[in-house]
Amino acid sequence: MAIVKVHFRVDFVDQLSRTPELLVPLDRKLGETLSAQLERQLRAAIREGRLKPETTLPSTRALAAQLGVSRGLVVGAYAQLGAEGYLVLRRGSTPRVARAVGQPVVSRPEPHEQPPRYNLRPDLPDYAAFPREEWARSYRAALKRAPDLELAYGDTRGSPALRAALVSYLGRVRGVAGGPEHTFVCGGFAQAVGLLCAVLRRSGRTIIGVENPGHAVIREIVARTGLKPLPIRVDAEGIDVRALERSEAEAVLVTPAHQFPTGVVLSPGRRAALLEWAERRDALVVEDDYDAEFRYDRAPVGALKGLAPERVAYLGSASKTLAPTLRLGWLVAPSALVRPLAEQQLYTVIAPPRLEQLAFADFLERGELDRHLRRMRVRYRRRRDVLVRAVERELPETRVRGIAAGLHVVVVLPAGTDERRVLAEARGRGISLYGLGEHRVGSRGEPGLLLGYAVAREPAIRAAVHALAEAVEAASSG
């Protein structure tokens, strides 16, 4: 390979004393053309800062002579770099490096996420139990059977096959009323609730009630759509409908089957009162049915969507039943919102990913989700029992709250306990968990911890609670 030393003119007046050097390796034995090599070398020199902005380059004739190549080759390389914005080329002037082009931002290596010593997060399923073989079978079947047209954008609401399968499944296990025409497939719950709130905002609504305490991330998602989330208190019967009636809310987001984070169920009286409020105020109830499949002591209550289909928008996802990484969620809308939701979907994501939808449709139709849920209910019930017993033994001064359902329990700390100090001590010991106050608007309320039992195995749960007891003791004595 011939390494050619090229002298670049920096100043027309003093060419000899101020001529920097740049090594431009041109190898005629490479499969790459000499012109492409020259382009690449000059581009790299500009990007890396070896050729500074506004540096003057040799004329095409001079550079061709120095390299021993044709002038046309250099003209082509300069023209390409000029078209890309690296060089400024003007008739009658020598080429120079563009002013706006400089050394790139140095990329720092991203830190690798380290798993916690003890994972008690309340919002995660046992993702290690994801049925990989069964899912792979459904994915292969979807790829094999999908007609070519399924590889296009398709209906903005999602695959007709999955929407039909969801209608059948949700009607069977949750009592949801609505047809495929009302059903939207979304990129997880977050995209579904963002889509719905954006449509409400465009329709002129400005205020939506949210449960307090309620999921902090969801509250922020709602706020970023332009709606104002208005906190409405939650007690032992669920959301306080009387407080909702006194508010200016034009819609409300609730978790009636298993409230997050308190773990209570919306009482029958409150369910009826909530739907009456929606009818009287021409308001919308947004039902987040995030983990209703996991009830361990009895059958879960049915969805509100089955009682008032035109007053309730139903939202769910596969994040708690299978794994968050699937990013599969759904929305069953009232008839009046179908068209604006379809338009909003079209002008934001166009259409959700389709192959995963076809795989999930097959997964549902073959009964794989039902079988997976039956296995996980047994596992989660056992782990919940282990967690509750460990808390009763290690932290006898606390109280465990929440129905036997879902993926977490609430551990209420003694009055006067500094929840933030407990969290700091616990996290310092490698325990991943949330605090009740972290999901509450305002400072009033009893201190508590949200402990998940889905991810960790039984021995790890016992060890985690022992470490948590040490954290509580350290926070109290510090």
Tab-separated table of C-alpha atoms in Angstrom:
chain	number	residue	atom	x	y	z
A	1	MET	CA	0.000	0.000	0.000
A	2	ALA	CA	1.369	3.404	-0.961
A	3	ILE	CA	1.019	6.027	1.778
A	4	VAL	CA	0.965	9.370	0.029
A	5	LYS	CA	1.871	12.450	2.045
A	6	VAL	CA	-0.319	15.320	0.944
A	7	HIS	CA	0.420	18.994	1.647
A	8	PHE	CA	-2.768	21.061	2.198
A	9	ARG	CA	-2.597	24.805	1.659
A	10	VAL	CA	-3.922	26.693	4.690
A	11	ASP	CA	-3.172	30.198	3.525
A	12	PHE	CA	-2.882	31.502	0.000
A	13	VAL	CA	-0.258	34.086	1.002
A	14	ASP	CA	2.127	31.875	2.954
A	15	GLN	CA	1.947	28.471	1.350
A	16	LEU	CA	5.355	27.236	2.377
A	17	SER	CA	5.591	28.118	6.070
A	18	ARG	CA	2.029	27.174	7.039
A	19	THR	CA	1.364	23.948	5.163
A	20	PRO	CA	0.095	21.145	7.457
A	21	GLU	CA	0.498	17.534	6.455
A	22	LEU	CA	-2.099	14.820	6.289
A	23	LEU	CA	-1.521	11.154	5.544
A	24	VAL	CA	-3.924	9.846	2.918
A	25	PRO	CA	-3.490	6.097	2.361
A	26	LEU	CA	-4.549	5.075	-1.124
A	27	ASP	CA	-4.188	1.383	-1.902
A	28	ARG	CA	-4.723	0.265	-5.485
A	29	LYS	CA	-4.986	-3.356	-4.361
A	30	LEU	CA	-8.120	-2.774	-2.310
A	31	GLY	CA	-11.530	-3.587	-3.701
A	32	GLU	CA	-12.562	-0.019	-2.860
A	33	THR	CA	-12.037	2.568	-5.602
A	34	LEU	CA	-9.377	5.259	-5.162
A	35	SER	CA	-12.075	7.922	-5.276
A	36	ALA	CA	-14.005	6.228	-2.473
A	37	GLN	CA	-10.799	5.859	-0.456
A	38	LEU	CA	-10.034	9.551	-0.870
A	39	GLU	CA	-13.586	10.506	0.152
A	40	ARG	CA	-13.402	8.302	3.221
A	41	GLN	CA	-10.005	9.579	4.324
A	42	LEU	CA	-10.944	13.246	3.945
A	43	ARG	CA	-14.316	12.685	5.633
A	44	ALA	CA	-12.623	10.965	8.575
A	45	ALA	CA	-10.029	13.728	8.888
A	46	ILE	CA	-12.799	16.355	9.088
A	47	ARG	CA	-14.917	14.358	11.545
A	48	GLU	CA	-11.983	13.624	13.820
A	49	GLY	CA	-10.843	17.249	13.856
A	50	ARG	CA	-7.564	16.737	12.015
A	51	LEU	CA	-8.928	19.100	9.382
A	52	LYS	CA	-10.433	22.039	11.246
A	53	PRO	CA	-13.422	24.099	10.040
A	54	GLU	CA	-12.479	26.616	7.321
A	55	THR	CA	-9.171	24.857	6.588
A	56	THR	CA	-8.221	25.457	2.942
A	57	LEU	CA	-7.561	22.350	0.846
A	58	PRO	CA	-5.406	21.950	-2.260
A	59	SER	CA	-6.954	22.602	-5.622
A	60	THR	CA	-8.110	19.582	-7.550
A	61	ARG	CA	-5.172	19.909	-9.917
A	62	ALA	CA	-2.609	20.178	-7.086
A	63	LEU	CA	-4.017	17.282	-5.084
A	64	ALA	CA	-4.230	15.074	-8.168
A	65	ALA	CA	-0.560	15.774	-8.923
A	66	GLN	CA	0.470	15.037	-5.319
A	67	LEU	CA	-1.428	11.746	-5.248
A	68	GLY	CA	-0.517	10.663	-8.753
A	69	VAL	CA	-4.142	10.220	-9.775
A	70	SER	CA	-6.354	11.804	-12.365
A	71	ARG	CA	-7.824	15.214	-11.700
A	72	GLY	CA	-11.310	13.854	-12.445
A	73	LEU	CA	-10.977	11.439	-9.538
A	74	VAL	CA	-10.269	14.315	-7.108
A	75	VAL	CA	-13.030	16.440	-8.656
A	76	GLY	CA	-15.509	13.606	-7.994
A	77	ALA	CA	-14.363	13.116	-4.409
A	78	TYR	CA	-14.563	16.860	-3.665
A	79	ALA	CA	-18.000	17.069	-5.284
A	80	GLN	CA	-19.322	14.228	-3.101
A	81	LEU	CA	-17.972	15.782	0.101
A	82	GLY	CA	-19.386	19.134	-0.969
A	83	ALA	CA	-22.816	17.565	-1.511
A	84	GLU	CA	-22.636	16.018	1.976
A	85	GLY	CA	-21.812	19.393	3.518
A	86	TYR	CA	-18.220	18.681	4.533
A	87	LEU	CA	-16.620	21.053	2.000
A	88	VAL	CA	-17.482	24.486	0.647
A	89	LEU	CA	-16.886	24.596	-3.126
A	90	ARG	CA	-17.114	27.886	-5.010
A	91	ARG	CA	-16.086	28.658	-8.575
A	92	GLY	CA	-12.783	30.502	-8.612
A	93	SER	CA	-11.953	29.673	-4.981
A	94	THR	CA	-9.996	26.834	-3.454
A	95	PRO	CA	-12.009	24.267	-1.517
A	96	ARG	CA	-12.225	24.588	2.250
A	97	VAL	CA	-13.748	22.677	5.150
A	98	ALA	CA	-17.256	23.872	6.003
A	99	ARG	CA	-17.526	26.131	9.029
A	100	ALA	CA	-20.294	24.151	10.719
A	101	VAL	CA	-18.479	20.827	10.525
A	102	GLY	CA	-16.337	19.935	13.474
A	103	GLN	CA	-15.198	17.205	15.774
A	104	PRO	CA	-18.085	14.951	16.818
A	105	VAL	CA	-19.350	14.665	20.367
A	106	VAL	CA	-17.375	12.018	22.205
A	107	SER	CA	-19.638	9.097	23.070
A	108	ARG	CA	-19.195	7.811	26.580
A	109	PRO	CA	-19.811	4.132	27.154
A	110	GLU	CA	-23.223	3.557	28.656
A	111	PRO	CA	-23.212	1.856	32.056
A	112	HIS	CA	-24.596	-1.658	32.065
A	113	GLU	CA	-27.703	-2.048	34.194
A	114	GLN	CA	-26.788	-4.206	37.147
A	115	PRO	CA	-29.538	-6.428	38.544
A	116	PRO	CA	-30.379	-5.713	42.172
A	117	ARG	CA	-29.337	-8.132	44.890
A	118	TYR	CA	-33.003	-8.562	45.816
A	119	ASN	CA	-35.745	-7.718	43.324
A	120	LEU	CA	-38.966	-6.790	45.117
A	121	ARG	CA	-40.274	-4.424	42.468
A	122	PRO	CA	-44.073	-4.409	42.567
A	123	ASP	CA	-44.615	-3.795	38.856
A	124	LEU	CA	-42.799	-6.757	37.297
A	125	PRO	CA	-43.960	-10.288	36.494
A	126	ASP	CA	-41.679	-13.303	36.571
A	127	TYR	CA	-40.255	-12.558	33.131
A	128	ALA	CA	-37.849	-15.499	33.474
A	129	ALA	CA	-40.923	-17.722	33.209
A	130	PHE	CA	-41.824	-16.336	29.790
A	131	PRO	CA	-42.929	-19.345	27.681
A	132	ARG	CA	-40.245	-19.025	25.039
A	133	GLU	CA	-40.892	-22.277	23.202
A	134	GLU	CA	-44.635	-21.695	22.981
A	135	TRP	CA	-44.117	-18.105	21.841
A	136	ALA	CA	-41.530	-19.187	19.255
A	137	ARG	CA	-44.020	-21.715	17.926
A	138	SER	CA	-46.652	-19.005	17.542
A	139	TYR	CA	-44.170	-16.640	15.926
A	140	ARG	CA	-43.070	-19.277	13.414
A	141	ALA	CA	-46.690	-20.059	12.643
A	142	ALA	CA	-47.437	-16.372	12.136
A	143	LEU	CA	-44.520	-15.977	9.739
A	144	LYS	CA	-45.438	-19.094	7.815
A	145	ARG	CA	-49.158	-18.429	7.479
A	146	ALA	CA	-49.211	-14.632	7.091
A	147	PRO	CA	-50.199	-13.577	3.570
A	148	ASP	CA	-48.008	-10.981	1.917
A	149	LEU	CA	-50.586	-8.295	2.596
A	150	GLU	CA	-50.015	-8.716	6.345
A	151	LEU	CA	-46.500	-7.345	5.830
A	152	ALA	CA	-47.904	-3.990	4.724
A	153	TYR	CA	-49.125	-1.288	7.125
A	154	GLY	CA	-52.621	-2.692	7.427
A	155	ASP	CA	-55.447	-1.386	9.587
A	156	THR	CA	-54.204	1.316	11.919
A	157	ARG	CA	-56.170	-0.341	14.728
A	158	GLY	CA	-54.063	-3.482	14.433
A	159	SER	CA	-54.279	-6.958	12.984
A	160	PRO	CA	-57.899	-8.127	12.471
A	161	ALA	CA	-56.842	-11.588	13.666
A	162	LEU	CA	-55.534	-10.284	16.988
A	163	ARG	CA	-58.425	-7.887	17.513
A	164	ALA	CA	-60.884	-10.754	17.031
A	165	ALA	CA	-58.859	-12.993	19.369
A	166	LEU	CA	-58.711	-10.248	22.014
A	167	VAL	CA	-62.464	-9.666	21.851
A	168	SER	CA	-63.058	-13.370	22.410
A	169	TYR	CA	-60.518	-13.621	25.252
A	170	LEU	CA	-61.518	-10.434	27.080
A	171	GLY	CA	-65.205	-11.220	26.788
A	172	ARG	CA	-64.611	-14.700	28.187
A	173	VAL	CA	-62.291	-13.913	31.123
A	174	ARG	CA	-63.090	-10.272	31.959
A	175	GLY	CA	-66.650	-9.732	30.723
A	176	VAL	CA	-65.560	-6.929	28.387
A	177	ALA	CA	-68.223	-5.774	25.914
A	178	GLY	CA	-67.018	-4.523	22.531
A	179	GLY	CA	-66.311	-5.822	19.059
A	180	PRO	CA	-63.189	-5.944	16.881
A	181	GLU	CA	-64.214	-2.580	15.395
A	182	HIS	CA	-63.862	-1.004	18.865
A	183	THR	CA	-60.517	-2.644	19.603
A	184	PHE	CA	-57.060	-1.123	19.098
A	185	VAL	CA	-53.709	-2.840	19.451
A	186	CYS	CA	-51.043	-0.555	20.916
A	187	GLY	CA	-47.387	-0.596	21.890
A	188	GLY	CA	-48.079	-1.452	25.518
A	189	PHE	CA	-50.315	0.236	28.068
A	190	ALA	CA	-48.306	3.471	28.021
A	191	GLN	CA	-48.927	4.053	24.319
A	192	ALA	CA	-52.598	3.116	24.725
A	193	VAL	CA	-53.264	5.581	27.547
A	194	GLY	CA	-51.252	8.284	25.779
A	195	LEU	CA	-53.270	7.735	22.608
A	196	LEU	CA	-56.578	7.966	24.467
A	197	CYS	CA	-55.598	11.050	26.469
A	198	ALA	CA	-54.399	12.828	23.333
A	199	VAL	CA	-57.797	12.229	21.729
A	200	LEU	CA	-59.580	13.524	24.828
A	201	ARG	CA	-57.392	16.630	24.765
A	202	ARG	CA	-58.118	17.250	21.080
A	203	SER	CA	-61.846	16.941	21.793
A	204	GLY	CA	-61.619	19.870	24.202
A	205	ARG	CA	-61.419	18.060	27.521
A	206	THR	CA	-58.782	19.425	29.856
A	207	ILE	CA	-59.059	17.683	33.243
A	208	ILE	CA	-58.915	13.983	34.064
A	209	GLY	CA	-59.248	12.546	37.545
A	210	VAL	CA	-56.522	10.139	38.669
A	211	GLU	CA	-56.365	7.976	41.758
A	212	ASN	CA	-54.316	9.255	44.695
A	213	PRO	CA	-52.192	7.375	45.452
A	214	GLY	CA	-51.794	6.135	41.907
A	215	HIS	CA	-49.002	5.074	39.579
A	216	ALA	CA	-46.598	8.037	39.323
A	217	VAL	CA	-45.379	7.165	35.811
A	218	ILE	CA	-48.900	6.894	34.412
A	219	ARG	CA	-49.795	10.218	35.993
A	220	GLU	CA	-46.839	11.806	34.199
A	221	ILE	CA	-47.769	10.170	30.880
A	222	VAL	CA	-51.239	11.691	31.194
A	223	ALA	CA	-49.819	15.111	32.019
A	224	ARG	CA	-47.540	15.074	28.965
A	225	THR	CA	-50.525	14.682	26.650
A	226	GLY	CA	-51.758	18.100	27.763
A	227	LEU	CA	-54.487	16.873	30.103
A	228	LYS	CA	-54.373	18.032	33.709
A	229	PRO	CA	-54.327	15.003	36.057
A	230	LEU	CA	-56.479	15.849	39.088
A	231	PRO	CA	-55.733	13.659	42.150
A	232	ILE	CA	-58.825	12.025	43.708
A	233	ARG	CA	-58.360	10.246	47.023
A	234	VAL	CA	-58.552	6.475	47.352
A	235	ASP	CA	-59.741	4.738	50.534
A	236	ALA	CA	-60.611	1.172	51.513
A	237	GLU	CA	-63.442	1.079	48.937
A	238	GLY	CA	-61.457	2.477	46.049
A	239	ILE	CA	-61.728	5.904	44.460
A	240	ASP	CA	-63.866	8.407	46.361
A	241	VAL	CA	-66.696	9.033	43.892
A	242	ARG	CA	-68.134	11.857	46.008
A	243	ALA	CA	-64.838	13.705	45.771
A	244	LEU	CA	-64.862	13.027	42.029
A	245	GLU	CA	-68.364	14.505	41.756
A	246	ARG	CA	-67.213	17.693	43.485
A	247	SER	CA	-64.299	18.058	41.065
A	248	GLU	CA	-64.162	19.493	37.556
A	249	ALA	CA	-62.935	16.241	36.046
A	250	GLU	CA	-64.334	15.364	32.619
A	251	ALA	CA	-62.881	11.848	32.659
A	252	VAL	CA	-61.287	9.581	35.245
A	253	LEU	CA	-58.587	6.902	35.159
A	254	VAL	CA	-59.172	4.038	37.595
A	255	THR	CA	-57.835	0.568	38.477
A	256	PRO	CA	-61.069	-0.968	39.824
A	257	ALA	CA	-60.195	-4.688	39.925
A	258	HIS	CA	-56.987	-4.190	41.962
A	259	GLN	CA	-56.044	-0.610	42.743
A	260	PHE	CA	-52.411	0.347	42.331
A	261	PRO	CA	-50.744	0.828	44.710
A	262	THR	CA	-53.114	0.256	47.671
A	263	GLY	CA	-54.368	-3.144	46.505
A	264	VAL	CA	-58.059	-2.474	47.239
A	265	VAL	CA	-61.018	-3.393	45.030
A	266	LEU	CA	-63.582	-0.804	43.971
A	267	SER	CA	-66.677	-1.651	46.047
A	268	PRO	CA	-70.006	-2.499	44.374
A	269	GLY	CA	-71.562	0.746	45.583
A	270	ARG	CA	-68.673	2.806	44.250
A	271	ARG	CA	-68.785	0.965	40.893
A	272	ALA	CA	-72.427	1.888	40.441
A	273	ALA	CA	-71.879	5.458	41.616
A	274	LEU	CA	-68.911	5.888	39.256
A	275	LEU	CA	-70.897	4.826	36.204
A	276	GLU	CA	-73.818	7.035	37.263
A	277	TRP	CA	-71.405	9.976	37.520
A	278	ALA	CA	-70.096	9.250	34.012
A	279	GLU	CA	-73.606	9.123	32.573
A	280	ARG	CA	-74.753	12.265	34.344
A	281	ARG	CA	-71.664	14.294	33.439
A	282	ASP	CA	-71.212	12.856	29.926
A	283	ALA	CA	-67.776	11.790	31.150
A	284	LEU	CA	-65.459	8.899	30.277
A	285	VAL	CA	-64.189	6.229	32.651
A	286	VAL	CA	-60.770	4.913	31.634
A	287	GLU	CA	-60.387	1.420	33.089
A	288	ASP	CA	-56.825	0.186	33.642
A	289	ASP	CA	-57.203	-3.584	34.078
A	290	TYR	CA	-53.502	-4.188	34.533
A	291	ASP	CA	-53.329	-7.443	36.543
A	292	ALA	CA	-56.892	-8.664	37.107
A	293	GLU	CA	-55.975	-12.181	35.896
A	294	PHE	CA	-54.117	-12.770	39.177
A	295	ARG	CA	-56.653	-13.257	41.965
A	296	TYR	CA	-55.766	-16.031	44.411
A	297	ASP	CA	-58.647	-16.309	46.856
A	298	ARG	CA	-61.655	-16.023	44.548
A	299	ALA	CA	-62.663	-15.056	41.015
A	300	PRO	CA	-61.820	-11.445	40.132
A	301	VAL	CA	-64.589	-8.902	39.708
A	302	GLY	CA	-65.661	-8.317	36.126
A	303	ALA	CA	-64.588	-5.314	34.130
A	304	LEU	CA	-66.557	-2.065	34.260
A	305	LYS	CA	-66.501	-2.164	30.461
A	306	GLY	CA	-69.093	-4.932	30.563
A	307	LEU	CA	-71.542	-2.743	32.504
A	308	ALA	CA	-71.346	0.451	30.461
A	309	PRO	CA	-69.600	-0.127	27.119
A	310	GLU	CA	-70.233	3.408	25.818
A	311	ARG	CA	-69.016	5.116	29.007
A	312	VAL	CA	-65.869	3.078	29.607
A	313	ALA	CA	-62.617	2.802	27.656
A	314	TYR	CA	-60.906	-0.446	28.613
A	315	LEU	CA	-57.088	-0.728	28.639
A	316	GLY	CA	-54.903	-3.771	29.193
A	317	SER	CA	-51.562	-5.253	28.185
A	318	ALA	CA	-49.392	-8.355	28.165
A	319	SER	CA	-46.758	-6.688	30.357
A	320	LYS	CA	-47.922	-8.291	33.623
A	321	THR	CA	-49.215	-11.564	32.184
A	322	LEU	CA	-46.227	-12.383	29.932
A	323	ALA	CA	-43.377	-9.856	29.775
A	324	PRO	CA	-43.005	-6.079	29.419
A	325	THR	CA	-40.635	-6.426	26.465
A	326	LEU	CA	-43.437	-7.619	24.179
A	327	ARG	CA	-44.900	-4.069	24.193
A	328	LEU	CA	-48.370	-5.391	23.431
A	329	GLY	CA	-51.335	-3.478	24.771
A	330	TRP	CA	-54.957	-2.974	23.805
A	331	LEU	CA	-57.746	-0.486	24.075
A	332	VAL	CA	-61.465	-1.252	23.705
A	333	ALA	CA	-63.123	2.091	23.025
A	334	PRO	CA	-66.651	3.452	23.088
A	335	SER	CA	-68.158	3.811	19.629
A	336	ALA	CA	-67.853	7.606	19.596
A	337	LEU	CA	-64.068	7.446	20.069
A	338	VAL	CA	-63.234	4.838	17.412
A	339	ARG	CA	-62.761	7.256	14.536
A	340	PRO	CA	-60.736	9.920	16.396
A	341	LEU	CA	-58.577	7.186	17.945
A	342	ALA	CA	-57.927	5.686	14.509
A	343	GLU	CA	-56.915	9.094	13.175
A	344	GLN	CA	-54.642	9.760	16.147
A	345	GLN	CA	-53.015	6.362	15.716
A	346	LEU	CA	-52.543	6.965	11.996
A	347	TYR	CA	-50.797	10.302	12.484
A	348	THR	CA	-48.544	9.141	15.321
A	349	VAL	CA	-47.398	5.521	14.923
A	350	ILE	CA	-49.291	4.780	11.639
A	351	ALA	CA	-49.771	1.164	12.714
A	352	PRO	CA	-48.383	-0.993	15.546
A	353	PRO	CA	-45.827	-3.770	14.839
A	354	ARG	CA	-47.663	-6.573	13.079
A	355	LEU	CA	-45.736	-9.842	13.329
A	356	GLU	CA	-45.914	-9.805	17.137
A	357	GLN	CA	-49.658	-9.277	16.836
A	358	LEU	CA	-50.066	-12.292	14.585
A	359	ALA	CA	-47.973	-14.372	16.970
A	360	PHE	CA	-50.062	-13.236	19.944
A	361	ALA	CA	-53.280	-14.043	18.094
A	362	ASP	CA	-52.039	-17.599	17.543
A	363	PHE	CA	-50.846	-17.759	21.165
A	364	LEU	CA	-54.310	-16.783	22.411
A	365	GLU	CA	-56.217	-19.061	20.057
A	366	ARG	CA	-54.145	-22.106	21.013
A	367	GLY	CA	-54.900	-21.465	24.705
A	368	GLU	CA	-51.248	-20.836	25.586
A	369	LEU	CA	-52.018	-17.702	27.603
A	370	ASP	CA	-54.620	-19.564	29.667
A	371	ARG	CA	-52.140	-22.349	30.416
A	372	HIS	CA	-49.399	-19.865	31.304
A	373	LEU	CA	-51.696	-17.957	33.649
A	374	ARG	CA	-52.746	-21.128	35.450
A	375	ARG	CA	-49.083	-21.963	36.098
A	376	MET	CA	-48.250	-18.448	37.249
A	377	ARG	CA	-51.218	-18.164	39.625
A	378	VAL	CA	-49.913	-21.171	41.557
A	379	ARG	CA	-46.392	-19.756	41.613
A	380	TYR	CA	-47.396	-16.229	42.588
A	381	ARG	CA	-49.767	-17.416	45.307
A	382	ARG	CA	-46.945	-19.460	46.853
A	383	ARG	CA	-44.497	-16.572	46.673
A	384	ARG	CA	-47.035	-14.155	48.123
A	385	ASP	CA	-47.588	-16.469	51.084
A	386	VAL	CA	-43.839	-16.701	51.643
A	387	LEU	CA	-43.492	-12.914	51.528
A	388	VAL	CA	-46.380	-12.281	53.926
A	389	ARG	CA	-45.097	-14.815	56.440
A	390	ALA	CA	-41.579	-13.371	56.237
A	391	VAL	CA	-42.878	-9.847	56.832
A	392	GLU	CA	-44.947	-11.003	59.807
A	393	ARG	CA	-41.878	-12.692	61.287
A	394	GLU	CA	-39.209	-10.085	60.520
A	395	LEU	CA	-41.314	-6.907	60.759
A	396	PRO	CA	-44.049	-7.670	63.318
A	397	GLU	CA	-44.732	-3.972	63.914
A	398	THR	CA	-45.913	-3.508	60.311
A	399	ARG	CA	-49.255	-4.375	58.677
A	400	VAL	CA	-49.729	-6.106	55.333
A	401	ARG	CA	-52.552	-4.693	53.219
A	402	GLY	CA	-54.116	-5.510	49.886
A	403	ILE	CA	-56.267	-8.361	48.652
A	404	ALA	CA	-54.731	-11.688	47.653
A	405	ALA	CA	-54.190	-10.608	44.075
A	406	GLY	CA	-51.737	-9.111	41.642
A	407	LEU	CA	-47.978	-8.981	41.981
A	408	HIS	CA	-47.407	-6.973	45.168
A	409	VAL	CA	-48.482	-6.259	48.726
A	410	VAL	CA	-48.486	-3.022	50.704
A	411	VAL	CA	-46.527	-3.079	53.953
A	412	VAL	CA	-47.677	-0.214	56.186
A	413	LEU	CA	-44.887	1.061	58.426
A	414	PRO	CA	-45.449	2.285	62.003
A	415	ALA	CA	-46.713	5.850	62.310
A	416	GLY	CA	-43.886	8.343	62.337
A	417	THR	CA	-41.495	6.167	60.323
A	418	ASP	CA	-39.472	8.111	57.775
A	419	GLU	CA	-40.370	6.273	54.586
A	420	ARG	CA	-37.637	7.943	52.554
A	421	ARG	CA	-34.939	6.902	55.021
A	422	VAL	CA	-36.202	3.330	54.983
A	423	LEU	CA	-36.117	3.323	51.172
A	424	ALA	CA	-32.587	4.724	51.153
A	425	GLU	CA	-31.385	2.100	53.627
A	426	ALA	CA	-33.118	-0.690	51.729
A	427	ARG	CA	-31.789	0.367	48.350
A	428	GLY	CA	-28.336	0.709	49.868
A	429	ARG	CA	-28.586	-2.972	50.739
A	430	GLY	CA	-29.395	-3.871	47.139
A	431	ILE	CA	-33.172	-4.192	47.521
A	432	SER	CA	-35.273	-2.958	44.598
A	433	LEU	CA	-38.653	-1.714	45.878
A	434	TYR	CA	-41.008	1.281	45.857
A	435	GLY	CA	-42.459	3.462	48.570
A	436	LEU	CA	-46.154	4.211	48.947
A	437	GLY	CA	-45.363	7.911	49.195
A	438	GLU	CA	-43.567	7.842	45.847
A	439	HIS	CA	-46.963	7.324	44.187
A	440	ARG	CA	-48.877	9.822	46.287
A	441	VAL	CA	-49.603	13.455	45.419
A	442	GLY	CA	-49.035	15.481	48.585
A	443	SER	CA	-47.184	14.590	51.755
A	444	ARG	CA	-50.133	13.451	53.867
A	445	GLY	CA	-50.590	9.721	54.306
A	446	GLU	CA	-49.198	6.771	56.196
A	447	PRO	CA	-45.700	5.507	55.354
A	448	GLY	CA	-45.544	2.237	53.491
A	449	LEU	CA	-43.596	-0.018	51.158
A	450	LEU	CA	-44.696	-1.742	47.956
A	451	LEU	CA	-43.145	-5.200	47.867
A	452	GLY	CA	-43.380	-7.358	44.765
A	453	TYR	CA	-43.114	-11.130	44.948
A	454	ALA	CA	-43.246	-12.155	41.290
A	455	VAL	CA	-39.594	-11.971	40.264
A	456	ALA	CA	-37.723	-13.396	43.268
A	457	ARG	CA	-37.816	-17.050	44.242
A	458	GLU	CA	-38.838	-18.110	47.744
A	459	PRO	CA	-35.347	-18.247	49.363
A	460	ALA	CA	-34.503	-14.844	47.881
A	461	ILE	CA	-37.793	-13.411	49.191
A	462	ARG	CA	-36.965	-14.543	52.733
A	463	ALA	CA	-33.443	-13.128	52.501
A	464	ALA	CA	-34.764	-9.861	51.065
A	465	VAL	CA	-37.252	-9.384	53.906
A	466	HIS	CA	-34.504	-10.084	56.446
A	467	ALA	CA	-32.345	-7.401	54.805
A	468	LEU	CA	-35.374	-5.084	54.727
A	469	ALA	CA	-35.871	-5.551	58.476
A	470	GLU	CA	-32.256	-4.457	58.963
A	471	ALA	CA	-32.923	-1.395	56.816
A	472	VAL	CA	-35.993	-0.447	58.841
A	473	GLU	CA	-34.012	-0.853	62.070
A	474	ALA	CA	-31.144	1.276	60.723
A	475	ALA	CA	-33.557	4.007	59.573
A	476	SER	CA	-35.250	4.070	62.982
A	477	SER	CA	-32.027	4.236	64.996
A	478	GLY	CA	-30.072	6.554	62.710
